[in-house]
């Protein structure tokens, strides 16, 4: 039977191959995105544009060159309303045919409406994967598969490469005047389109100098980020005579400089891997020789219990306006300030190798470093995320050698930025560095600490009062940083917390396990830390037992004996909505908002890059126990907002979806039911004010009189299979957005 199936598949592929090759040999042919040869594509009007879209189609134009370099997948522009098939499709394809490329022009979804772009992205991903898997079948030649887009097609190409897995990436990405790269995630300042985290392709991007200034800047920052992510990137700003976004002209006219530059890029060889030593890890003496001598004298005279090591952000604690913070949190612990203004990792390495830690054995060393390494304004060289992470790792390794009994706290690089509060490539590179560095934490000697949420507004922009120059914390910002770091610091110092300003709202004060349940809370947390990177989730669910019980045997859905939970519900509904995705279930039975905050502060989502995070938390805050008081609706919503802020700070590229608190208790007029109603009313206003996507499944669980529909809830708190199906049906369209 197996042999018969293989033979049938072979015959089918052979038939497709013959049909496809016959269609495309020496002239244009068409393919559906299912690989079926077609006789025609979408109708092209007399103006050379597609105005009426019927179905996604690939138009194939083969080169006549004997030595074929590869295939180019081409996305024409047209502002997602039409497709400029003549100047940006057919003519561009013929140009690449002369450069020894077969070309596949994608006729993707265009039209009116918010969903058109996502439909086009689905087309683009299908087309790329079809060509990648079947180039030989379709008679396309050469080893390369390049991706190119013009104007809105450039935007589509950038979105496509962002969604491709690391092993799927094209050989080259060519963006000609890509539009819309300045757009942000709704309700945030974070760019909606970012380079892949590990760029395997070379990037070529270009704009005309007289084009849209916001688009030029966003494309330049995109290219800088690509390079900062350790990729190869070229950005060219060309004279006014070049192609301009939105103008339906032929961009490769011989009189335009773009032609020669692009030809050079197409024939240029991929550079050999750089085998030189990492410049961020090679010790370099810097300018503060007097300060270095003073620190050598200090360590020779005395022993310190704590060391703060880094750049000017640490150094600032020696300024009078910061003394109050130092005297509260660090002086009582006999701390030494080894902060040096303007220093980079290579300078800190030199300082350490020249005696600044000699003779010391502190309990804790706090390391804050990195922003100067990616500073392109004041330094001749800018390090990539990989280089900077290597420099930080070198510092950690040297400290471990010199101070084997010292616990090291690596601070996530602060959200530095030049020229304003919103993210640039500077901040993006620092965040990518921190993702890499977070993997150094072992929970024994090395600890990763992220306090960045304290410096940010809710939309992710840097708070000007807390970072006046968008690089250095103010005294108030430094205190908030100290307070956020204090739980970990006091634990490692083995002393009591020195924070005297604990908020009265318990829902926003991070705490670990509060209640006993049928599983081991700490073991579950440890398992999350162990498996999260291997899962590499596309979707993360954060919540309490309602989330915990959904779906069956997940990697982190075990009882206290390590067996799959027998109490899990809704495996079919789970499969129906999440089955094709990698999902990390971070639901913990009995958790309140303060427990979630502790888990987020202790690594559960550090270094992850899901496309979506769904939050369902708050119901347990309505219940008083011996271990925790009941919170007010206002306090609970503040707790939920803090959870959202943590997620947004840690995973800025993720779409955040928040569930309204599910109705609970049998009596529609009962205290708990009325309290949940008030929570959701406040939550709705908060979500509206901050552009948060909120999902309410309560109406699907309740009858018109407010009683639960039969079979929806097992105990008036936790959904049954039917209840989980309501949840799945409500979010399916949200989850399936590409």
XYZ file of C-alpha atoms in Angstrom:
738
model
C 0.000 0.000 0.000
C 2.808 2.420 0.900
C 4.515 1.728 -2.432
C 1.273 2.409 -4.304
C 0.845 5.728 -2.513
C 4.421 6.799 -3.291
C 3.949 5.866 -6.959
C 0.698 7.827 -7.122
C 2.358 10.879 -5.638
C 5.263 10.578 -8.071
C 2.906 10.357 -11.037
C 0.949 13.367 -9.779
C 4.110 15.454 -9.360
C 5.312 14.349 -12.777
C 2.005 15.405 -14.308
C 2.179 18.787 -12.575
C 5.785 19.203 -13.686
C 5.064 18.477 -17.352
C 1.982 20.670 -17.363
C 3.703 23.538 -15.579
C 6.824 23.429 -17.751
C 4.720 23.369 -20.903
C 2.843 26.417 -19.692
C 5.909 28.479 -18.806
C 8.473 27.424 -21.380
C 9.870 30.553 -23.068
C 6.762 32.611 -22.332
C 4.436 33.591 -19.518
C 2.502 30.909 -17.756
C 0.298 30.896 -14.704
C 0.088 28.824 -11.560
C -2.496 28.724 -8.823
C -1.180 28.710 -5.268
C -2.084 25.029 -5.157
C 0.452 24.376 -7.907
C -2.077 23.932 -10.713
C -1.167 25.275 -14.159
C -3.602 27.921 -15.390
C -4.208 29.468 -18.791
C -4.575 33.023 -17.509
C -4.405 35.252 -14.480
C -6.492 38.145 -13.248
C -7.733 40.606 -15.892
C -5.356 43.489 -16.627
C -6.955 46.773 -17.687
C -5.756 49.009 -20.488
C -3.795 51.087 -17.939
C -1.666 48.025 -17.166
C -3.194 47.458 -13.719
C -5.323 44.789 -12.113
C -8.403 46.478 -10.671
C -10.688 43.479 -10.174
C -9.131 40.631 -8.204
C -10.517 37.126 -8.611
C -7.915 34.701 -7.241
C -4.233 34.680 -6.220
C -2.062 33.633 -9.149
C 1.634 33.351 -9.969
C 2.650 34.620 -13.389
C 5.881 32.961 -14.526
C 8.370 34.611 -16.881
C 11.479 32.578 -17.625
C 14.878 33.939 -18.535
C 16.518 32.911 -21.779
C 19.938 32.949 -20.130
C 21.887 29.690 -20.285
C 23.253 30.083 -16.769
C 20.286 30.798 -14.523
C 20.955 32.317 -11.100
C 17.614 31.516 -9.578
C 14.026 32.621 -9.163
C 12.702 35.995 -8.051
C 9.300 36.170 -6.387
C 7.992 39.643 -7.230
C 5.292 41.674 -5.465
C 4.161 44.712 -7.521
C 2.797 47.798 -5.791
C -0.530 49.557 -6.050
C -1.358 50.543 -2.459
C -3.262 47.271 -1.931
C -6.067 48.733 -4.086
C -4.781 47.759 -7.545
C -1.743 45.886 -8.846
C 0.636 47.809 -11.108
C 1.260 44.838 -13.371
C 2.793 46.664 -16.338
C 5.532 48.871 -14.888
C 6.117 47.101 -11.569
C 5.320 43.583 -12.760
C 5.907 42.696 -16.380
C 8.666 45.258 -17.071
C 10.476 44.542 -13.810
C 10.295 40.821 -14.520
C 11.850 41.317 -17.954
C 14.668 43.325 -16.365
C 15.415 40.444 -14.010
C 15.164 38.003 -16.910
C 18.092 39.926 -18.458
C 19.937 39.439 -15.172
C 19.536 35.642 -15.501
C 16.551 35.177 -13.168
C 13.295 33.380 -13.703
C 10.539 35.559 -12.230
C 7.264 34.681 -10.561
C 4.934 37.690 -10.239
C 2.355 37.273 -7.508
C -1.112 38.601 -8.242
C -2.240 38.971 -4.643
C -5.428 40.184 -2.966
C -6.220 43.856 -3.567
C -9.346 45.813 -2.829
C -11.014 47.758 -0.062
C -11.171 46.946 3.642
C -8.993 46.328 6.676
C -8.498 42.632 5.969
C -7.061 43.040 2.470
C -3.483 43.291 3.721
C -3.775 40.115 5.748
C -5.320 38.301 2.779
C -2.390 39.486 0.668
C 0.024 38.200 3.328
C -1.617 34.771 3.226
C -1.142 34.788 -0.554
C 2.493 35.835 -0.223
C 3.365 33.147 2.311
C 1.666 30.450 0.256
C 3.414 31.589 -2.921
C 6.855 31.700 -1.342
C 6.483 28.279 0.262
C 5.086 26.817 -2.959
C 8.092 28.007 -4.947
C 10.554 27.039 -2.267
C 9.262 23.462 -2.160
C 8.573 22.969 -5.880
C 10.941 25.034 -8.020
C 12.180 21.966 -9.869
C 8.641 20.696 -10.320
C 7.669 23.984 -11.960
C 10.693 24.028 -14.234
C 12.367 26.957 -12.470
C 16.135 26.891 -12.404
C 19.113 28.093 -10.377
C 19.904 27.821 -6.708
C 18.564 31.123 -5.415
C 15.100 32.158 -4.365
C 14.954 35.929 -3.911
C 12.048 38.059 -2.734
C 11.284 41.544 -4.031
C 8.557 44.127 -3.558
C 7.891 47.674 -4.718
C 5.944 50.273 -2.691
C 3.076 48.409 -1.013
C 4.599 45.249 -2.498
C 7.752 46.108 -0.530
C 5.673 46.338 2.615
C 4.177 42.943 1.781
C 7.641 41.466 1.181
C 8.852 42.747 4.568
C 5.790 41.271 6.292
C 6.387 37.985 4.496
C 10.004 37.573 5.569
C 8.989 38.530 9.117
C 6.547 35.594 9.223
C 8.815 33.004 7.634
C 10.616 30.590 9.922
C 14.374 30.890 10.173
C 14.976 27.933 7.838
C 12.508 29.247 5.247
C 14.129 32.588 4.499
C 14.970 33.689 0.955
C 18.501 34.259 -0.263
C 17.967 37.979 -0.859
C 15.255 40.482 0.036
C 14.916 43.527 -2.227
C 12.694 46.392 -1.075
C 12.161 49.278 -3.492
C 10.560 52.260 -1.708
C 8.556 50.101 0.716
C 5.552 51.921 2.135
C 3.982 51.691 5.600
C 7.056 50.489 7.529
C 6.382 53.395 9.884
C 3.128 51.824 11.065
C 2.944 50.524 14.623
C 1.012 47.866 16.465
C -2.348 49.296 17.453
C -2.110 51.145 20.745
C 1.694 51.022 20.830
C 4.751 52.771 19.414
C 6.384 49.510 18.357
C 6.864 48.938 14.603
C 4.390 46.443 13.204
C 6.979 45.121 10.739
C 10.411 44.063 11.952
C 13.279 42.108 10.389
C 13.570 38.402 11.219
C 15.416 37.769 14.466
C 18.187 35.842 12.725
C 18.373 37.260 9.201
C 19.737 34.653 6.811
C 18.997 36.687 3.684
C 20.857 39.722 2.421
C 18.746 42.881 2.408
C 18.821 45.545 -0.300
C 16.558 48.532 0.398
C 16.320 51.838 -1.400
C 14.296 55.051 -1.435
C 14.234 58.248 -3.423
C 15.307 61.325 -1.474
C 12.132 63.227 -2.424
C 9.767 60.504 -1.241
C 7.680 60.255 1.950
C 10.031 61.284 4.778
C 8.431 59.002 7.371
C 8.739 56.030 5.049
C 12.361 56.844 4.264
C 13.241 57.026 7.952
C 11.374 53.831 8.799
C 13.063 51.951 5.948
C 16.483 53.207 7.058
C 15.819 52.070 10.638
C 14.532 48.732 9.323
C 17.815 48.211 7.449
C 19.859 49.270 10.485
C 17.927 46.828 12.653
C 18.457 44.046 10.090
C 22.184 44.700 10.269
C 22.034 45.041 14.059
C 20.430 41.601 14.218
C 23.676 40.290 12.680
C 22.344 40.292 9.136
C 23.738 41.768 5.929
C 21.919 44.915 4.859
C 22.341 47.744 2.354
C 20.249 50.904 2.341
C 20.561 53.448 -0.475
C 18.964 56.897 -0.540
C 18.945 57.873 -4.202
C 18.604 61.222 -6.065
C 15.249 62.798 -6.836
C 15.070 61.274 -10.296
C 14.558 57.800 -8.811
C 11.362 55.849 -8.462
C 8.859 57.433 -6.040
C 6.370 55.447 -3.965
C 2.872 55.399 -5.354
C 3.814 56.606 -8.833
C 3.120 54.007 -11.489
C 6.341 54.286 -13.457
C 9.011 51.828 -14.495
C 11.644 51.927 -11.717
C 14.523 50.394 -13.682
C 14.880 52.890 -16.475
C 18.526 52.936 -17.538
C 18.840 56.641 -16.742
C 18.110 56.005 -13.065
C 20.929 55.213 -10.647
C 18.868 52.425 -9.130
C 19.652 50.178 -12.096
C 23.410 50.157 -11.669
C 23.272 49.818 -7.889
C 20.883 46.903 -8.078
C 22.916 45.167 -10.777
C 25.985 45.412 -8.552
C 24.041 43.912 -5.663
C 22.750 41.023 -7.756
C 26.229 39.982 -8.898
C 28.032 40.659 -5.620
C 29.199 37.637 -3.711
C 28.013 36.844 -0.231
C 30.825 37.964 2.108
C 32.763 35.276 3.870
C 31.958 34.774 7.516
C 33.895 37.250 9.642
C 36.477 35.249 11.579
C 37.991 38.231 13.382
C 37.695 38.413 17.180
C 34.491 39.935 18.476
C 35.334 43.648 18.923
C 32.894 43.914 21.844
C 34.889 41.262 23.715
C 38.434 42.488 23.066
C 39.684 44.602 26.002
C 40.263 48.264 25.195
C 41.545 50.891 27.598
C 39.311 53.978 27.691
C 39.714 57.564 28.823
C 38.817 57.530 32.541
C 42.294 56.665 33.769
C 42.009 58.791 36.904
C 38.725 57.125 37.903
C 40.215 53.706 37.232
C 43.128 54.519 39.559
C 40.703 55.684 42.248
C 38.764 52.420 42.021
C 41.970 50.375 42.240
C 42.803 52.251 45.413
C 39.323 51.599 46.836
C 39.401 47.834 46.226
C 42.901 47.641 47.699
C 41.770 49.310 50.922
C 38.433 47.618 51.610
C 36.154 44.665 50.968
C 32.721 45.260 49.483
C 29.579 43.144 49.840
C 28.038 44.368 46.604
C 29.367 45.809 43.335
C 27.508 47.856 40.718
C 29.342 47.495 37.396
C 28.568 49.366 34.180
C 28.460 52.667 32.359
C 27.177 56.179 33.154
C 23.809 54.815 34.284
C 25.653 53.259 37.246
C 28.122 56.125 37.501
C 25.258 58.597 38.023
C 24.664 57.265 41.533
C 27.716 59.295 42.572
C 25.922 62.526 41.622
C 24.224 64.330 44.528
C 20.698 64.055 43.131
C 20.990 60.237 43.131
C 22.430 59.896 46.645
C 19.037 59.274 48.252
C 18.496 56.176 46.125
C 22.057 54.924 46.698
C 21.832 55.530 50.430
C 18.545 53.648 50.703
C 19.247 50.570 48.590
C 23.003 50.156 48.113
C 25.061 51.970 50.752
C 23.618 49.826 53.604
C 24.887 46.807 51.694
C 28.388 48.271 51.459
C 28.290 48.634 47.684
C 31.054 49.783 45.347
C 30.221 51.893 42.277
C 32.212 50.725 39.240
C 30.217 52.721 36.710
C 32.179 54.556 33.982
C 30.528 57.177 31.772
C 30.599 56.311 28.074
C 32.123 52.863 28.567
C 31.364 49.867 26.393
C 31.803 46.180 27.102
C 35.371 46.159 25.803
C 36.312 48.957 28.216
C 34.731 47.187 31.200
C 36.649 44.029 30.272
C 39.896 46.028 30.269
C 39.095 47.505 33.678
C 38.407 44.084 35.172
C 41.544 42.582 33.656
C 43.492 45.472 35.150
C 42.552 44.966 38.737
C 39.170 46.488 39.551
C 37.809 43.266 41.070
C 41.047 42.011 42.564
C 40.822 40.881 46.172
C 37.042 41.170 46.288
C 34.374 38.566 47.016
C 31.008 40.347 47.153
C 27.740 38.496 47.560
C 26.239 40.148 44.483
C 27.493 41.979 41.413
C 24.944 43.912 39.315
C 25.922 44.343 35.655
C 24.336 47.104 33.539
C 26.029 47.640 30.170
C 25.379 47.859 26.449
C 23.774 51.078 25.247
C 27.092 52.660 24.246
C 27.976 49.632 22.123
C 25.096 50.388 19.740
C 25.440 54.180 19.876
C 25.895 55.324 16.265
C 25.860 59.008 17.247
C 28.979 59.270 19.392
C 31.088 56.249 18.381
C 32.712 55.318 15.060
C 31.576 51.689 15.249
C 28.273 50.118 16.177
C 28.174 46.574 17.461
C 25.517 44.071 16.479
C 23.298 42.274 18.948
C 25.394 39.127 18.648
C 28.617 41.022 19.211
C 27.256 42.908 22.201
C 25.833 39.730 23.711
C 29.258 38.147 23.264
C 30.864 41.073 25.048
C 28.453 40.772 27.962
C 29.034 37.020 28.137
C 32.785 37.649 28.248
C 32.325 40.022 31.195
C 30.211 37.421 32.992
C 32.779 34.696 32.375
C 35.635 36.847 33.688
C 33.625 37.819 36.755
C 32.829 34.147 37.390
C 36.537 33.353 37.228
C 37.599 36.186 39.504
C 34.613 36.031 41.877
C 33.462 32.389 41.913
C 31.264 32.828 44.985
C 29.501 35.963 43.754
C 25.965 35.973 42.362
C 25.703 38.003 39.151
C 22.574 39.969 38.216
C 22.540 40.837 34.515
C 20.157 43.705 33.931
C 18.236 43.755 30.692
C 19.675 46.620 28.648
C 17.649 49.721 29.409
C 15.391 51.022 26.596
C 17.804 53.607 25.232
C 16.912 55.742 22.263
C 18.221 58.897 20.581
C 15.977 61.678 19.392
C 12.742 60.884 21.194
C 10.724 58.391 23.205
C 9.834 55.941 20.450
C 11.831 52.846 19.489
C 14.584 53.024 16.887
C 17.150 50.492 15.731
C 19.172 51.440 18.842
C 16.511 50.071 21.164
C 15.704 47.116 18.914
C 19.338 45.965 18.951
C 19.502 46.294 22.735
C 16.338 44.226 23.085
C 17.674 41.530 20.779
C 20.927 41.507 22.757
C 19.014 41.020 25.974
C 17.064 38.125 24.461
C 20.365 36.386 23.778
C 21.902 37.299 27.131
C 18.863 36.082 29.076
C 19.914 32.538 28.167
C 23.026 32.928 30.345
C 20.931 32.825 33.509
C 21.251 29.523 35.350
C 19.348 30.387 38.537
C 22.398 29.455 40.615
C 25.210 31.875 39.879
C 23.793 34.051 37.109
C 20.429 35.826 37.203
C 18.662 37.876 34.556
C 16.641 40.850 35.762
C 14.267 42.879 33.612
C 13.018 46.149 35.121
C 12.392 47.982 31.859
C 8.645 48.278 32.356
C 9.225 50.954 35.004
C 10.675 53.343 32.402
C 7.875 52.971 29.874
C 4.509 54.519 29.232
C 1.658 52.113 28.582
C 2.120 52.397 24.806
C 5.781 51.356 25.115
C 7.286 54.811 24.670
C 9.961 55.957 27.118
C 8.624 58.056 29.981
C 10.294 61.454 29.680
C 10.152 62.153 33.417
C 11.837 58.868 34.236
C 14.410 59.092 31.403
C 14.787 62.786 30.516
C 17.305 62.164 27.726
C 15.777 58.781 26.773
C 18.990 57.065 27.894
C 19.636 57.743 31.578
C 17.154 57.251 34.423
C 16.266 60.325 36.455
C 16.516 60.015 40.260
C 12.846 58.993 40.284
C 13.504 56.446 37.530
C 16.523 55.111 39.407
C 14.374 54.578 42.492
C 11.728 52.690 40.512
C 14.510 50.543 39.039
C 15.874 49.848 42.541
C 12.411 48.921 43.797
C 11.803 46.561 40.876
C 15.191 44.887 41.384
C 14.859 44.715 45.166
C 13.019 41.360 45.479
C 15.807 39.566 43.615
C 18.604 41.614 45.156
C 17.474 41.122 48.754
C 17.078 37.402 48.129
C 20.620 37.066 46.760
C 22.069 39.367 49.437
C 20.282 37.205 52.026
C 18.939 40.245 53.810
C 15.555 41.945 54.142
C 13.983 44.196 51.532
C 14.974 47.847 51.796
C 11.914 49.013 49.888
C 9.702 51.003 52.239
C 7.088 52.053 49.645
C 5.092 48.890 49.032
C 1.812 49.727 47.195
C -1.413 49.161 49.102
C -2.889 47.383 46.075
C -1.802 43.768 46.538
C -2.884 42.960 42.981
C 0.175 44.786 41.592
C 2.817 43.520 44.047
C 4.514 40.432 42.537
C 4.401 37.352 44.782
C 4.962 33.637 44.140
C 2.616 30.827 45.163
C -0.169 31.804 47.549
C -2.589 28.856 47.583
C -2.291 25.071 47.656
C -3.756 23.161 44.729
C -3.568 19.711 43.171
C -0.230 20.469 41.507
C 3.146 21.800 42.615
C 3.228 25.500 41.693
C 7.010 25.848 41.897
C 7.613 22.679 39.872
C 5.297 23.960 37.160
C 7.179 27.260 37.052
C 10.486 25.390 36.816
C 9.111 23.252 33.990
C 8.047 26.353 32.081
C 11.576 27.735 32.308
C 12.944 24.413 31.115
C 10.702 23.933 28.060
C 9.721 27.430 26.907
C 12.587 27.932 24.473
C 12.146 24.481 22.958
C 8.432 25.128 22.469
C 9.288 28.461 20.775
C 5.617 29.400 20.968
C 3.664 31.273 18.348
C 0.921 31.835 20.923
C 1.149 32.192 24.706
C -1.832 31.855 27.037
C -1.477 33.493 30.454
C -3.957 32.887 33.221
C -5.234 30.815 36.125
C -6.868 27.381 36.345
C -9.403 28.309 33.651
C -6.509 28.476 31.213
C -4.544 25.746 33.005
C -7.261 23.123 32.451
C -7.876 23.803 28.771
C -6.904 21.272 26.186
C -5.263 18.200 27.640
C -1.626 17.121 27.721
C 0.436 20.255 27.026
C 4.169 20.388 27.751
C 3.407 22.265 30.979
C 0.078 20.702 31.925
C 1.020 18.129 34.540
C -0.078 17.220 38.025
C 2.157 17.011 41.098
C 3.367 13.548 40.025
C 4.264 14.654 36.514
C 1.286 12.946 34.892
C -1.102 14.627 32.446
C -3.903 16.318 34.352
C -7.076 14.234 34.341
C -9.137 17.367 35.015
C -8.295 19.058 31.736
C -11.239 19.996 29.532
C -11.919 20.933 25.952
C -9.284 18.974 24.002
C -11.376 19.171 20.818
C -11.968 22.896 21.121
C -8.264 23.392 21.860
C -7.304 21.445 18.774
C -9.816 23.322 16.636
C -8.307 26.723 17.394
C -4.690 26.034 18.401
C -3.922 22.738 16.667
C -1.748 24.201 13.915
C 0.233 26.478 16.216
C 2.986 26.098 18.795
C 1.322 27.136 22.048
C 2.696 27.670 25.550
C 0.008 27.315 28.218
C 0.946 29.514 31.183
C -2.228 28.972 33.128
C -1.555 28.277 36.830
C -4.358 27.101 39.076
C -5.347 29.604 41.797
C -3.198 32.391 40.353
C -4.040 36.021 40.914
C -2.631 38.984 38.992
C 0.197 39.302 41.545
C 1.234 35.688 40.922
C 1.326 36.275 37.175
C 3.469 39.365 37.699
C 5.940 37.313 39.740
C 6.115 34.636 37.064
C 6.681 37.228 34.335
C 9.366 38.879 36.462
C 11.021 35.502 36.904
C 11.609 34.493 33.329
C 8.554 32.699 31.969
C 8.383 34.733 28.741
C 11.905 36.171 28.563
C 13.484 35.682 25.147
C 10.272 34.460 23.478
C 8.721 35.962 20.349
C 5.140 34.769 19.912
C 2.834 36.497 17.472
C 0.102 36.656 20.105
C -0.316 36.640 23.893
C -3.776 36.002 25.341
C -4.404 37.022 28.957
C -7.261 35.689 31.101
C -6.696 36.654 34.728
C -8.459 38.331 37.646
C -11.212 36.023 38.855
C -9.224 34.705 41.831
C -8.579 38.268 43.015
C -12.295 38.389 43.879
C -11.911 35.633 46.497
C -10.407 36.256 49.967
C -8.397 33.482 51.618
C -6.062 33.194 54.600
C -3.178 34.001 52.244
C -4.535 36.934 50.236
C -7.247 39.521 50.637
C -9.976 40.209 48.109
C -9.180 43.082 45.771
C -11.570 45.765 44.630
C -12.608 45.919 40.969
C -10.408 48.987 40.513
C -7.421 47.168 42.020
C -8.010 44.112 39.850
C -8.102 46.144 36.650
C -4.880 47.856 37.726
C -3.381 44.403 38.263
C -4.473 43.298 34.778
C -3.016 46.493 33.298
C 0.335 45.743 34.979
C 0.307 42.254 33.457
C -0.335 43.778 30.029
C 2.472 46.288 30.525
C 4.927 43.538 31.471
C 4.038 41.540 28.380
C 4.241 44.592 26.130
C 7.657 45.533 27.504
C 9.068 42.025 27.186
C 7.491 41.055 23.847
C 6.870 44.307 21.954
C 6.090 42.556 18.660
C 3.276 40.391 20.069
C -0.394 41.137 19.628
C -2.030 41.231 23.059
C -5.573 39.942 23.510
C -7.290 40.274 26.885
C -10.262 38.197 28.002
C -12.935 39.784 30.137
C -13.271 37.996 33.465
C -15.643 35.070 32.987
C -18.948 35.159 34.855
C -18.919 33.051 37.999
C -21.370 31.700 40.610
C -24.883 30.460 39.915
C -26.869 33.487 41.096
C -26.989 36.276 38.470
C -27.451 38.793 41.296
C -24.865 37.261 43.601
C -22.003 39.340 44.952
C -19.347 37.608 42.843
C -21.374 37.942 39.646
C -21.987 41.647 40.268
C -18.335 42.181 41.115
C -17.217 40.531 37.863
C -19.659 42.752 35.995
C -18.098 45.844 37.568
C -14.567 44.591 36.800
C -15.478 44.080 33.163
C -17.097 47.483 32.906
C -13.867 49.110 34.105
C -11.820 46.805 31.909
C -13.855 47.765 28.836
C -13.153 51.449 29.415
C -9.472 50.756 30.025
C -9.225 48.667 26.847
C -10.981 51.330 24.779
C -8.733 54.102 26.127
C -5.580 52.079 25.366
C -6.562 50.277 22.141
C -6.404 46.844 23.761
C -8.296 44.049 22.043
C -10.837 42.729 24.548
C -12.864 39.539 24.146
C -16.072 38.858 26.085
C -17.447 35.309 25.951
C -19.895 35.811 28.809
C -22.953 36.144 26.548
C -22.145 32.770 24.984
C -22.208 31.109 28.406
C -25.367 32.719 29.780
C -29.100 32.574 29.153
C -31.043 35.857 28.779
C -31.904 35.794 32.483
C -28.213 35.609 33.422
C -28.192 31.960 34.500
C -25.601 29.656 32.978
C -26.700 27.722 29.917
C -26.882 23.977 30.618
C -23.511 22.223 30.627
C -21.356 25.349 30.236
C -19.676 25.445 33.650
C -18.764 22.502 35.856
C -18.659 24.475 39.122
C -19.830 27.951 38.083
C -16.156 28.954 37.667
C -14.485 26.539 35.238
C -15.799 25.871 31.721
C -16.761 22.388 30.576
C -16.033 21.122 27.072
C -19.027 23.154 25.860
C -17.776 26.263 27.637
C -14.306 25.958 26.145
C -15.904 25.586 22.720
C -17.553 28.977 23.221
C -14.116 30.436 24.002
C -12.558 28.760 20.977
C -15.285 29.987 18.623
C -14.918 33.550 19.929
C -11.169 33.780 19.292
C -10.675 31.635 16.187
C -10.667 34.552 13.749
C -8.318 36.500 16.027
C -5.877 33.613 16.326
C -5.880 32.848 12.604
C -4.759 36.326 11.537
C -1.357 35.803 9.854
